XYZ file of C-alpha atoms in Angstrom:
694
model
C 347.635 226.494 95.100
C 350.413 227.429 97.493
C 352.170 225.227 99.991
C 355.444 224.700 101.771
C 357.296 221.406 101.740
C 360.358 220.236 103.610
C 362.374 217.239 104.575
C 364.137 215.978 107.683
C 366.787 213.336 107.142
C 368.288 210.912 109.629
C 371.890 211.783 108.876
C 373.282 215.210 108.088
C 374.993 213.788 105.007
C 371.870 212.180 103.541
C 371.679 214.948 100.950
C 374.627 216.127 98.972
C 376.117 219.492 99.990
C 374.547 222.350 98.119
C 372.029 220.144 96.338
C 369.086 221.462 98.381
C 367.027 218.433 97.502
C 366.133 215.015 98.830
C 367.686 211.785 97.630
C 365.155 209.389 96.154
C 365.025 205.612 96.106
C 367.143 205.424 92.944
C 369.713 207.953 94.152
C 368.293 210.909 92.230
C 367.890 214.352 93.796
C 364.320 215.593 93.714
C 363.001 219.154 93.920
C 359.446 220.494 94.111
C 358.357 222.096 90.834
C 357.831 225.863 90.879
C 359.515 226.343 94.243
C 361.741 228.851 95.963
C 364.305 227.548 98.428
C 363.981 229.068 101.905
C 366.909 227.161 103.383
C 369.033 224.257 102.242
C 370.697 221.058 103.427
C 370.578 218.953 105.448
C 366.900 219.674 106.151
C 365.736 221.851 103.220
C 362.506 223.877 103.102
C 360.760 225.224 100.006
C 357.819 227.517 99.341
C 355.854 226.327 96.297
C 353.378 228.311 94.229
C 352.557 231.967 93.661
C 353.500 233.347 97.076
C 353.687 237.134 97.317
C 357.015 238.539 98.514
C 355.518 239.824 101.782
C 353.903 236.423 102.499
C 357.245 234.636 102.902
C 359.581 235.787 105.681
C 362.674 234.084 107.040
C 364.440 235.438 110.138
C 367.801 233.939 111.110
C 369.662 234.021 114.384
C 372.558 232.040 112.886
C 373.090 229.256 110.365
C 371.373 226.633 112.550
C 368.608 228.702 114.162
C 365.925 230.309 112.003
C 362.197 230.747 111.600
C 360.079 230.905 108.449
C 356.562 232.342 108.472
C 354.366 231.884 105.405
C 351.047 233.689 105.081
C 349.634 236.833 106.671
C 351.365 237.386 110.001
C 351.185 240.553 112.095
C 354.457 239.941 113.932
C 357.423 242.196 113.211
C 360.841 240.739 112.388
C 361.963 241.501 115.922
C 358.971 239.624 117.349
C 359.793 236.685 115.101
C 363.384 236.742 116.365
C 362.206 236.757 119.977
C 359.812 233.922 119.161
C 362.687 231.937 117.707
C 364.753 232.356 120.860
C 361.818 231.253 123.004
C 361.209 228.232 120.784
C 364.787 227.056 121.325
C 363.683 225.864 124.757
C 360.807 223.820 123.320
C 357.898 226.278 123.780
C 355.359 226.196 120.930
C 352.163 228.075 121.750
C 353.611 231.564 121.300
C 354.433 230.687 117.689
C 350.692 230.506 117.018
C 349.641 233.635 118.954
C 350.490 236.369 116.452
C 347.568 237.978 114.585
C 346.825 236.733 111.087
C 346.710 233.368 109.336
C 350.063 231.732 108.704
C 352.257 228.648 109.074
C 355.401 228.890 111.194
C 358.415 226.614 110.714
C 361.262 226.768 113.236
C 364.667 225.162 112.819
C 366.832 224.837 115.939
C 369.842 222.748 115.043
C 368.483 219.475 113.621
C 365.076 219.983 115.246
C 362.314 221.179 112.919
C 358.949 222.348 114.300
C 355.969 222.977 112.003
C 352.885 224.485 113.671
C 349.383 223.825 112.431
C 346.489 226.125 113.268
C 343.562 225.707 115.670
C 340.779 225.540 113.105
C 342.387 223.229 110.543
C 342.360 225.713 107.661
C 346.184 225.542 107.416
C 346.916 221.839 108.026
C 350.267 220.063 108.136
C 350.907 216.621 106.604
C 353.810 214.202 106.878
C 354.981 210.861 105.545
C 358.016 208.591 106.000
C 360.329 208.746 103.003
C 363.819 207.483 102.209
C 364.725 206.867 105.839
C 363.460 210.231 107.112
C 360.278 212.299 107.153
C 358.864 214.613 104.512
C 356.307 217.227 105.537
C 354.137 219.746 103.700
C 351.068 221.923 104.046
C 349.431 219.948 101.226
C 348.875 216.198 101.013
C 349.138 215.708 97.252
C 352.864 216.600 96.948
C 353.680 213.995 99.585
C 351.437 211.469 97.851
C 353.348 212.106 94.615
C 356.646 211.735 96.435
C 355.843 208.248 97.765
C 353.560 207.202 94.878
C 350.736 206.720 97.363
C 347.628 204.787 96.469
C 344.197 205.793 97.671
C 343.243 205.033 101.250
C 339.810 203.471 100.730
C 339.230 203.216 104.472
C 339.581 206.992 104.753
C 337.229 207.577 101.826
C 334.652 205.268 103.413
C 334.926 207.113 106.737
C 334.690 210.449 104.925
C 331.254 209.410 103.664
C 330.049 207.368 106.646
C 331.138 209.597 109.543
C 332.728 212.867 108.340
C 332.142 214.667 111.663
C 333.738 211.942 113.814
C 337.485 212.464 114.403
C 337.817 208.885 115.688
C 336.766 207.578 112.255
C 339.124 209.764 110.228
C 341.862 209.955 112.886
C 345.025 211.283 111.192
C 344.472 209.679 107.790
C 344.159 211.401 104.401
C 342.819 210.217 101.031
C 346.363 209.045 100.281
C 347.723 205.874 101.829
C 350.722 206.612 104.039
C 350.223 210.392 104.206
C 349.165 211.567 107.667
C 347.560 214.757 108.950
C 348.448 216.714 112.105
C 345.289 217.372 114.171
C 344.251 221.005 114.692
C 345.989 222.577 117.669
C 349.112 220.432 117.214
C 352.611 220.786 115.809
C 354.919 218.376 114.007
C 358.331 218.096 115.668
C 361.125 216.401 113.702
C 364.499 215.469 115.165
C 366.918 214.137 112.562
C 364.124 212.355 110.709
C 362.239 211.078 113.765
C 358.767 212.595 114.146
C 356.547 213.534 117.061
C 353.119 215.202 117.168
C 352.786 217.621 120.084
C 349.738 219.585 121.199
C 350.265 223.234 122.050
C 346.768 224.155 123.262
C 345.413 223.296 126.738
C 342.200 221.240 126.728
C 339.441 221.702 129.299
C 339.135 218.873 131.801
C 336.108 216.598 131.978
C 336.373 216.366 135.744
C 336.635 220.057 136.641
C 334.314 222.762 135.379
C 335.915 225.709 133.632
C 336.208 228.850 135.766
C 333.303 231.226 135.177
C 334.053 233.799 132.516
C 332.748 237.337 132.469
C 330.564 237.708 129.341
C 331.427 241.369 128.780
C 335.167 240.750 129.010
C 334.874 237.723 126.707
C 333.007 239.700 124.032
C 335.561 242.519 124.333
C 338.308 239.956 123.687
C 336.493 238.767 120.556
C 336.245 242.388 119.372
C 339.939 243.039 119.980
C 340.948 239.830 118.181
C 338.734 240.556 115.165
C 339.876 244.179 114.883
C 343.514 243.102 115.090
C 342.925 240.395 112.459
C 341.412 242.926 110.057
C 344.046 245.574 110.824
C 346.857 243.081 110.133
C 345.529 242.500 106.639
C 344.980 246.203 105.987
C 348.582 246.876 107.011
C 349.993 244.403 104.473
C 351.361 245.737 101.154
C 348.743 246.280 98.441
C 348.900 244.269 95.252
C 347.789 245.125 91.732
C 346.987 241.748 90.148
C 347.897 240.992 86.584
C 349.736 244.246 85.899
C 352.431 242.270 84.075
C 349.825 240.344 82.083
C 347.905 243.303 80.623
C 348.241 242.937 76.824
C 347.838 246.667 76.363
C 345.119 248.796 74.779
C 342.191 246.971 73.186
C 339.743 248.967 71.038
C 336.608 249.701 73.048
C 338.033 248.295 76.314
C 339.471 250.187 79.234
C 341.721 248.744 81.966
C 338.757 247.559 84.033
C 337.175 245.789 81.052
C 340.462 244.094 80.161
C 340.817 242.955 83.773
C 337.287 241.557 83.807
C 337.870 239.730 80.521
C 340.896 238.001 82.035
C 338.953 237.129 85.194
C 341.323 239.111 87.398
C 340.229 240.682 90.701
C 340.091 244.415 91.372
C 343.253 245.889 92.950
C 343.031 246.622 96.665
C 340.872 245.206 99.462
C 337.224 244.184 99.446
C 334.755 241.990 101.270
C 331.686 239.850 100.859
C 328.454 241.566 101.837
C 325.775 238.889 101.845
C 323.494 240.645 104.304
C 324.400 238.203 107.062
C 326.075 239.350 110.298
C 329.500 237.738 109.708
C 330.339 239.243 106.311
C 328.682 242.525 107.302
C 330.825 242.761 110.446
C 334.066 242.273 108.518
C 333.080 244.706 105.759
C 332.135 247.421 108.252
C 335.247 246.856 110.349
C 337.517 246.980 107.309
C 335.820 250.098 105.976
C 335.778 251.882 109.336
C 339.338 251.351 110.539
C 341.731 254.278 110.077
C 343.834 254.306 106.961
C 343.016 253.466 103.377
C 341.078 250.227 103.489
C 339.683 250.000 99.982
C 340.661 249.885 96.337
C 343.519 251.794 94.760
C 343.083 255.018 92.854
C 344.021 255.040 89.200
C 343.320 251.376 88.399
C 339.965 251.644 86.714
C 337.671 250.802 89.619
C 336.158 254.244 90.059
C 335.914 253.521 93.757
C 338.888 255.479 95.056
C 339.810 254.265 98.505
C 336.381 252.829 99.250
C 336.066 249.190 100.240
C 334.657 247.014 97.454
C 331.628 245.133 98.849
C 330.345 242.232 96.729
C 326.811 240.820 97.033
C 325.622 237.734 95.136
C 321.992 237.811 93.959
C 320.625 234.405 92.993
C 318.031 235.027 90.311
C 317.100 231.343 90.021
C 316.024 230.862 93.653
C 314.246 233.369 95.862
C 314.083 233.609 99.613
C 316.947 236.037 100.223
C 315.126 239.278 99.558
C 315.439 240.432 103.186
C 319.195 239.723 103.241
C 319.725 241.575 99.968
C 317.816 244.545 101.328
C 320.006 244.572 104.450
C 323.118 244.357 102.274
C 321.944 247.368 100.295
C 321.311 249.309 103.496
C 324.787 248.484 104.813
C 326.339 249.420 101.455
C 324.966 252.950 101.807
C 328.029 253.568 103.979
C 330.088 256.185 102.073
C 333.255 254.116 102.582
C 331.770 251.148 100.703
C 331.549 250.664 96.941
C 328.753 248.142 96.333
C 328.804 245.612 93.488
C 325.970 243.128 92.953
C 326.788 239.924 91.035
C 323.772 238.148 89.583
C 323.451 234.534 88.536
C 320.712 232.389 87.044
C 320.398 228.649 86.538
C 323.890 228.509 85.023
C 325.344 229.258 88.482
C 323.240 226.861 90.535
C 325.021 224.067 92.454
C 325.825 221.114 90.156
C 325.392 223.277 87.031
C 329.113 223.512 86.204
C 331.172 220.579 87.445
C 334.415 221.441 85.642
C 337.252 222.707 87.781
C 340.813 222.178 88.972
C 342.062 219.296 91.081
C 342.102 220.145 94.780
C 344.361 218.715 97.433
C 341.497 216.792 99.044
C 337.808 216.212 98.291
C 335.070 218.356 99.836
C 331.349 218.990 99.344
C 332.013 222.553 98.161
C 333.233 221.160 94.811
C 329.626 221.017 93.577
C 329.199 224.790 93.995
C 332.726 226.029 93.239
C 331.766 227.635 89.912
C 329.048 229.612 91.688
C 331.558 231.037 94.140
C 334.188 231.642 91.458
C 331.941 234.097 89.613
C 331.273 236.015 92.824
C 334.934 236.115 93.815
C 336.052 237.211 90.341
C 334.170 240.468 90.953
C 336.012 240.937 94.247
C 339.349 242.406 95.218
C 342.914 241.148 95.273
C 342.493 240.757 99.054
C 338.960 239.685 99.847
C 337.386 239.280 103.293
C 334.878 236.467 103.839
C 332.767 235.592 106.869
C 333.442 231.847 106.696
C 333.769 230.170 110.079
C 331.755 232.670 112.135
C 328.898 230.230 112.687
C 331.273 227.460 113.807
C 333.309 229.557 116.270
C 330.461 231.626 117.729
C 327.337 229.473 117.652
C 326.543 226.783 120.188
C 326.511 223.196 118.967
C 323.356 221.524 120.358
C 325.571 219.138 122.332
C 326.668 222.089 124.484
C 323.370 221.714 126.340
C 324.869 218.576 127.859
C 327.936 220.581 128.907
C 325.689 222.964 130.824
C 324.079 220.046 132.632
C 327.506 218.652 133.530
C 328.367 222.039 135.047
C 325.008 222.216 136.884
C 323.812 225.259 134.931
C 320.310 224.041 134.184
C 318.699 227.480 134.221
C 320.630 228.489 131.101
C 318.749 225.803 129.135
C 315.424 227.615 129.499
C 315.702 230.102 126.627
C 317.193 227.784 123.950
C 314.708 225.019 124.781
C 311.834 227.519 124.737
C 312.937 228.715 121.294
C 312.913 225.123 119.996
C 309.476 224.548 121.512
C 308.181 227.692 119.810
C 309.600 226.600 116.449
C 308.082 223.120 116.778
C 304.818 224.137 118.408
C 304.819 221.170 120.800
C 304.692 221.281 124.587
C 306.678 218.020 124.704
C 309.840 219.569 123.271
C 311.388 220.736 126.589
C 311.133 217.269 128.125
C 312.567 215.570 125.016
C 315.497 217.976 124.720
C 316.287 217.888 128.433
C 316.151 214.070 128.434
C 318.504 213.830 125.435
C 320.946 216.345 126.957
C 320.969 214.500 130.280
C 321.508 211.182 128.501
C 324.496 212.595 126.590
C 325.954 214.122 129.771
C 325.891 210.650 131.349
C 327.176 208.746 128.306
C 330.913 207.947 128.188
C 332.795 208.698 124.995
C 333.550 205.017 124.458
C 329.851 204.120 124.613
C 329.093 206.839 122.073
C 331.554 205.347 119.567
C 330.198 201.845 120.137
C 326.663 203.080 119.504
C 327.720 204.674 116.213
C 329.563 201.507 115.156
C 326.423 199.479 115.829
C 324.225 201.929 113.900
C 326.492 201.717 110.856
C 326.595 197.938 111.001
C 322.803 197.689 111.275
C 322.196 200.499 108.720
C 320.069 202.572 111.092
C 319.809 206.049 109.561
C 316.906 207.992 111.017
C 316.048 211.254 109.294
C 315.743 214.137 111.792
C 312.791 216.383 111.049
C 312.855 220.133 111.623
C 314.960 222.140 114.059
C 313.974 219.982 117.028
C 314.801 216.737 115.238
C 318.182 218.061 114.124
C 318.984 219.238 117.652
C 317.992 215.903 119.186
C 320.057 214.016 116.597
C 323.080 216.209 117.395
C 322.888 215.423 121.127
C 325.282 212.470 120.749
C 329.017 211.894 120.838
C 328.959 210.740 117.210
C 326.404 210.139 114.469
C 326.404 208.822 110.882
C 327.042 211.185 108.011
C 324.258 212.081 105.557
C 325.791 209.911 102.792
C 326.163 206.791 104.951
C 322.797 205.347 103.858
C 324.059 204.907 100.288
C 327.296 203.077 101.115
C 327.765 199.362 100.605
C 327.609 196.994 103.530
C 331.344 196.302 103.178
C 332.203 199.993 103.441
C 330.004 200.477 106.499
C 331.449 197.361 108.112
C 334.977 198.705 107.577
C 334.148 201.978 109.324
C 332.278 200.110 112.086
C 335.303 197.899 112.791
C 337.538 200.970 112.842
C 335.305 202.690 115.399
C 335.107 199.584 117.583
C 338.893 199.306 117.553
C 339.199 202.947 118.584
C 336.658 202.480 121.382
C 338.474 199.421 122.732
C 341.792 201.199 123.140
C 342.728 201.706 126.751
C 342.365 205.270 127.964
C 340.534 206.402 124.837
C 338.704 209.711 125.141
C 338.859 213.260 123.853
C 339.472 214.773 127.298
C 336.689 217.283 126.634
C 333.033 217.746 127.287
C 330.784 216.407 124.502
C 329.575 219.831 123.352
C 333.068 221.301 123.162
C 334.303 218.153 121.407
C 331.530 218.211 118.799
C 332.008 221.952 118.207
C 335.743 221.528 117.546
C 335.063 218.640 115.163
C 332.479 220.702 113.256
C 334.942 223.606 113.003
C 337.673 221.321 111.658
C 335.375 219.918 108.990
C 334.189 223.386 107.952
C 337.767 224.674 107.758
C 338.806 221.687 105.627
C 335.948 222.307 103.201
C 336.787 226.010 103.037
C 340.328 225.043 102.066
C 338.884 222.905 99.245
C 336.627 225.765 98.137
C 339.539 228.197 98.122
C 341.453 225.907 95.752
C 338.483 224.968 93.547
C 337.184 228.544 93.120
C 340.620 230.174 93.029
C 340.900 233.419 91.105
C 344.425 234.182 89.990
C 346.227 236.790 92.120
C 343.434 236.835 94.702
C 343.720 236.025 98.415
C 340.685 235.010 100.446
C 340.819 236.077 104.085
C 338.724 234.354 106.753
C 339.586 236.220 109.992
C 337.121 234.143 112.032
C 339.467 231.173 111.527
C 342.588 232.988 112.780
C 344.133 231.386 115.854
C 343.626 234.408 118.091
C 340.007 234.863 117.014
C 339.291 231.158 117.586
C 340.847 231.395 121.056
C 338.798 234.461 121.936
C 335.591 232.806 120.731
C 336.309 229.638 122.698
C 336.561 231.729 125.849
C 332.947 232.874 125.446
C 330.759 231.453 128.248
C 328.581 228.558 127.123
C 325.622 230.150 128.865
C 326.002 233.145 126.511
C 326.484 231.300 123.245
C 323.506 228.899 123.705
C 321.014 231.776 123.816
C 318.915 232.328 120.650
C 320.459 234.955 118.371
C 323.720 234.970 120.327
C 325.971 235.269 117.255
C 324.202 238.342 115.936
C 324.208 240.011 119.349
C 327.905 239.278 119.898
C 328.797 240.759 116.507
C 326.530 243.744 117.125
C 328.423 244.385 120.364
C 331.728 243.974 118.526
C 330.726 246.627 115.989
C 329.431 249.004 118.646
C 332.721 248.654 120.514
C 334.524 249.563 117.300
C 332.319 252.630 116.810
C 329.921 251.197 114.177
C 326.235 251.742 114.919
C 322.962 252.059 113.025
C 322.649 248.459 111.847
C 319.564 247.722 109.707
C 316.463 246.026 111.153
C 316.582 242.234 111.068
C 320.347 242.129 111.562
C 321.380 238.520 112.113
C 318.124 236.855 111.070
C 318.896 233.244 109.990
C 318.356 232.215 106.358
C 319.216 228.555 105.692
C 316.190 227.879 103.499
C 317.609 229.623 100.423
C 320.795 227.491 100.435
C 318.802 224.269 100.620
C 316.445 225.518 97.908
C 319.388 226.370 95.630
C 320.870 222.901 96.126
C 317.556 221.176 95.404
C 316.895 223.327 92.333
C 320.418 222.783 91.033
C 320.110 219.044 91.536
C 316.800 219.009 89.649
C 318.190 221.044 86.731
C 321.377 218.943 86.479
C 319.721 215.574 87.142
C 320.612 214.016 83.771
C 324.363 214.874 83.840
C 324.579 213.683 87.447
C 322.920 210.378 86.621
C 325.357 209.988 83.713
C 328.218 210.692 86.125
C 327.161 207.642 88.123
C 326.708 205.312 85.150
C 330.159 203.816 85.756
C 331.396 205.622 88.881
C 334.856 205.210 90.342
C 333.241 205.006 93.785
C 331.626 201.752 92.687
C 334.981 200.429 91.452
C 336.369 201.255 94.891
C 333.610 199.212 96.513
C 332.079 202.173 98.326
C 328.704 202.398 96.589
C 326.363 200.563 94.243
C 325.844 202.757 91.190
C 322.160 201.911 90.732
C 321.408 202.870 94.361
C 322.917 206.335 93.909
C 321.210 206.859 90.552
C 317.879 206.024 92.186
C 318.605 208.522 94.979
C 319.466 211.252 92.467
C 316.224 210.680 90.584
C 314.279 210.762 93.841
C 315.912 213.969 95.053
C 315.306 215.624 91.671
C 311.648 214.629 91.965
C 311.378 216.264 95.381
C 311.740 213.309 97.729
C 312.937 214.361 101.229
C 316.459 212.941 100.959
C 319.531 214.454 102.683
C 320.975 216.778 100.047
C 324.249 217.109 101.980
C 324.847 213.396 101.512
C 324.352 213.596 97.756
C 326.768 216.549 97.627
C 329.343 214.411 99.466
C 328.949 211.581 96.941
C 329.049 213.788 93.846
C 332.031 215.810 95.049
C 334.039 212.695 95.932
C 333.307 211.142 92.525
C 334.363 214.384 90.812
C 337.554 214.548 92.851
C 338.496 210.958 92.045
C 338.013 211.563 88.323
C 340.148 214.715 88.392
C 342.861 212.955 90.383
C 343.082 210.018 87.960
C 342.948 212.322 84.922
C 346.082 214.260 85.906
C 349.357 213.366 84.241
C 351.842 215.617 86.013
C 353.657 215.442 89.308
C 354.659 217.966 91.963
C 358.337 216.969 91.768
C 361.185 217.193 89.278
C 364.060 214.762 89.145
C 361.737 211.794 89.613
C 360.747 209.165 87.049
C 357.522 209.789 85.147
C 355.738 207.186 87.306
C 356.331 209.170 90.510
C 352.841 210.501 91.126
C 349.936 209.646 93.369
C 347.757 206.648 92.483
C 349.984 205.540 89.582
C 347.919 202.425 88.856
C 344.446 203.971 89.043
C 341.553 202.209 90.783
C 341.179 198.513 90.119
C 337.561 197.278 90.480
C 337.284 195.688 93.894
C 334.698 193.930 95.978
C 334.754 192.468 99.456
C 336.370 193.964 102.540
C 338.123 197.292 102.166
C 341.689 197.790 103.234
C 342.858 200.895 105.063
C 346.170 202.624 104.888
C 346.488 202.135 108.640
């Protein structure tokens, strides 16, 4: 893991001169373990973890005015200096408009500004500490710093309503540690904190000006090409060169690298056969320069781009995608590698792994991804986030009705009717969209609170049922049905309190609001996956989650994105604009069935270990579930009962995360007593009403 952590004190003399640390409750000076100091007192900033030299840049105007950028940023030092001067007047948005994925920290006198991203893949956290404010891009270091206990209200909301920002608000799994929402920045002035938004939000009262579809798609192409080019322009890294133990009889450099689980030097990409990964692989391979692996390091690929395809031998259904991946890999600038996996790589098969900053459903399949990524490159492109930024959330149909664009509903509704085979589908979908368009945000939260309290969890059937269920402001999560009444009541009370606040509302149309919430949840889970499946010396790149790409995708007209197959057509146009043609037949065909089949098969194969996991679960000690209820659900799902598999993944991953958190013995800080770590007392068995960290 890599993160940055800093501190803003109330008084300039709160930290001793030259100590470059923060003074704890007992007067000791604390430092983050494994850190490099970027600047010192009175408001120090550290970079922690295995950052590459080119990933950490600090540009100074003078001793009190400087900017630090951590990550992949396409701005030159001169552009950073100009950005610093502009930020002195309080402007923020330009700090997030450079190509790449990064975190920017600006110090102007005693004012510190930390910018989060638009998707939520690079979050910012903060907590009060020792009379000031500590901040970081990871929550666990701050939880260690304040010895935070678990926030059971947050964990309950994470299971009951994970897609509802009003339920999670700014909380984290750690009591007292807060999260900055996507599209916001943390501004600290001598210890005092403020959360400021830097992105304009569309009004509910005024329709957005009509956008030209061709110009919008061109902007997406330019943003994606620039995102890929920024990563190709970064210095190349040869992982593990200092760890090579030397010649081994019968093993060459490539074999020694594979035995250590190290990635191939250079740049590569996923090539699943889907449009997102295929677009990035073809863009990276087709741009001028040397996009691929390095000569002389045992890959045999020269400067070709390493394209990795995962072939699941335990579950079929992806034959067409694999065939498309093979056709794409015939490109002479691609070097194709196919990674195979049987039952040992199914979801739930291998539940061992490192502790992540936060829980996420991807923990149950991290080992599966780790094997695929280990065959990849030191810099590896992935197509994560394309579906969330390009596709239309079903609730966007209500947005079209609010803007009086009814005719654009014809094609998506006709596609649903064709999939369902019922002539009643258009009327049902139109009625649900009109009802959502006329429902206030407050009423939507109150409806969800009532559903949780009354335990009303209807199972949507098929594409039409899922679309109708999504045509709401908020809905229960798939794991909500297995929570205790006390946990559901806690989340219900929280939602009712949010709804009763004066002036409450997202200030957005329901479709746009739901789409942003879905993107934030996906980005958070990707962050968990990146930590859980981490391969040493490897960097995963998700250009679709870059700020500039997200902005370009949000500018796409709703009438364009709601059309069937819109994502594939947009990406096809992007590739054609970049000079890539000749895509294989079936480009962009959806394939969700294989993922669900893999999850169900993995759950069936690992049924006994999972049931043992919930013999004495920590979730039951926390008062969130009844163990026997979850064990019964696991047996039913393994037997083929139509239960929501996503909900079981949420439960299993949260139980795994809690066990890993309580099993750790270290801390992220030096100079503190041995007790200074998160959840120092463990989880005491509890019943009755839950308490939230507020």
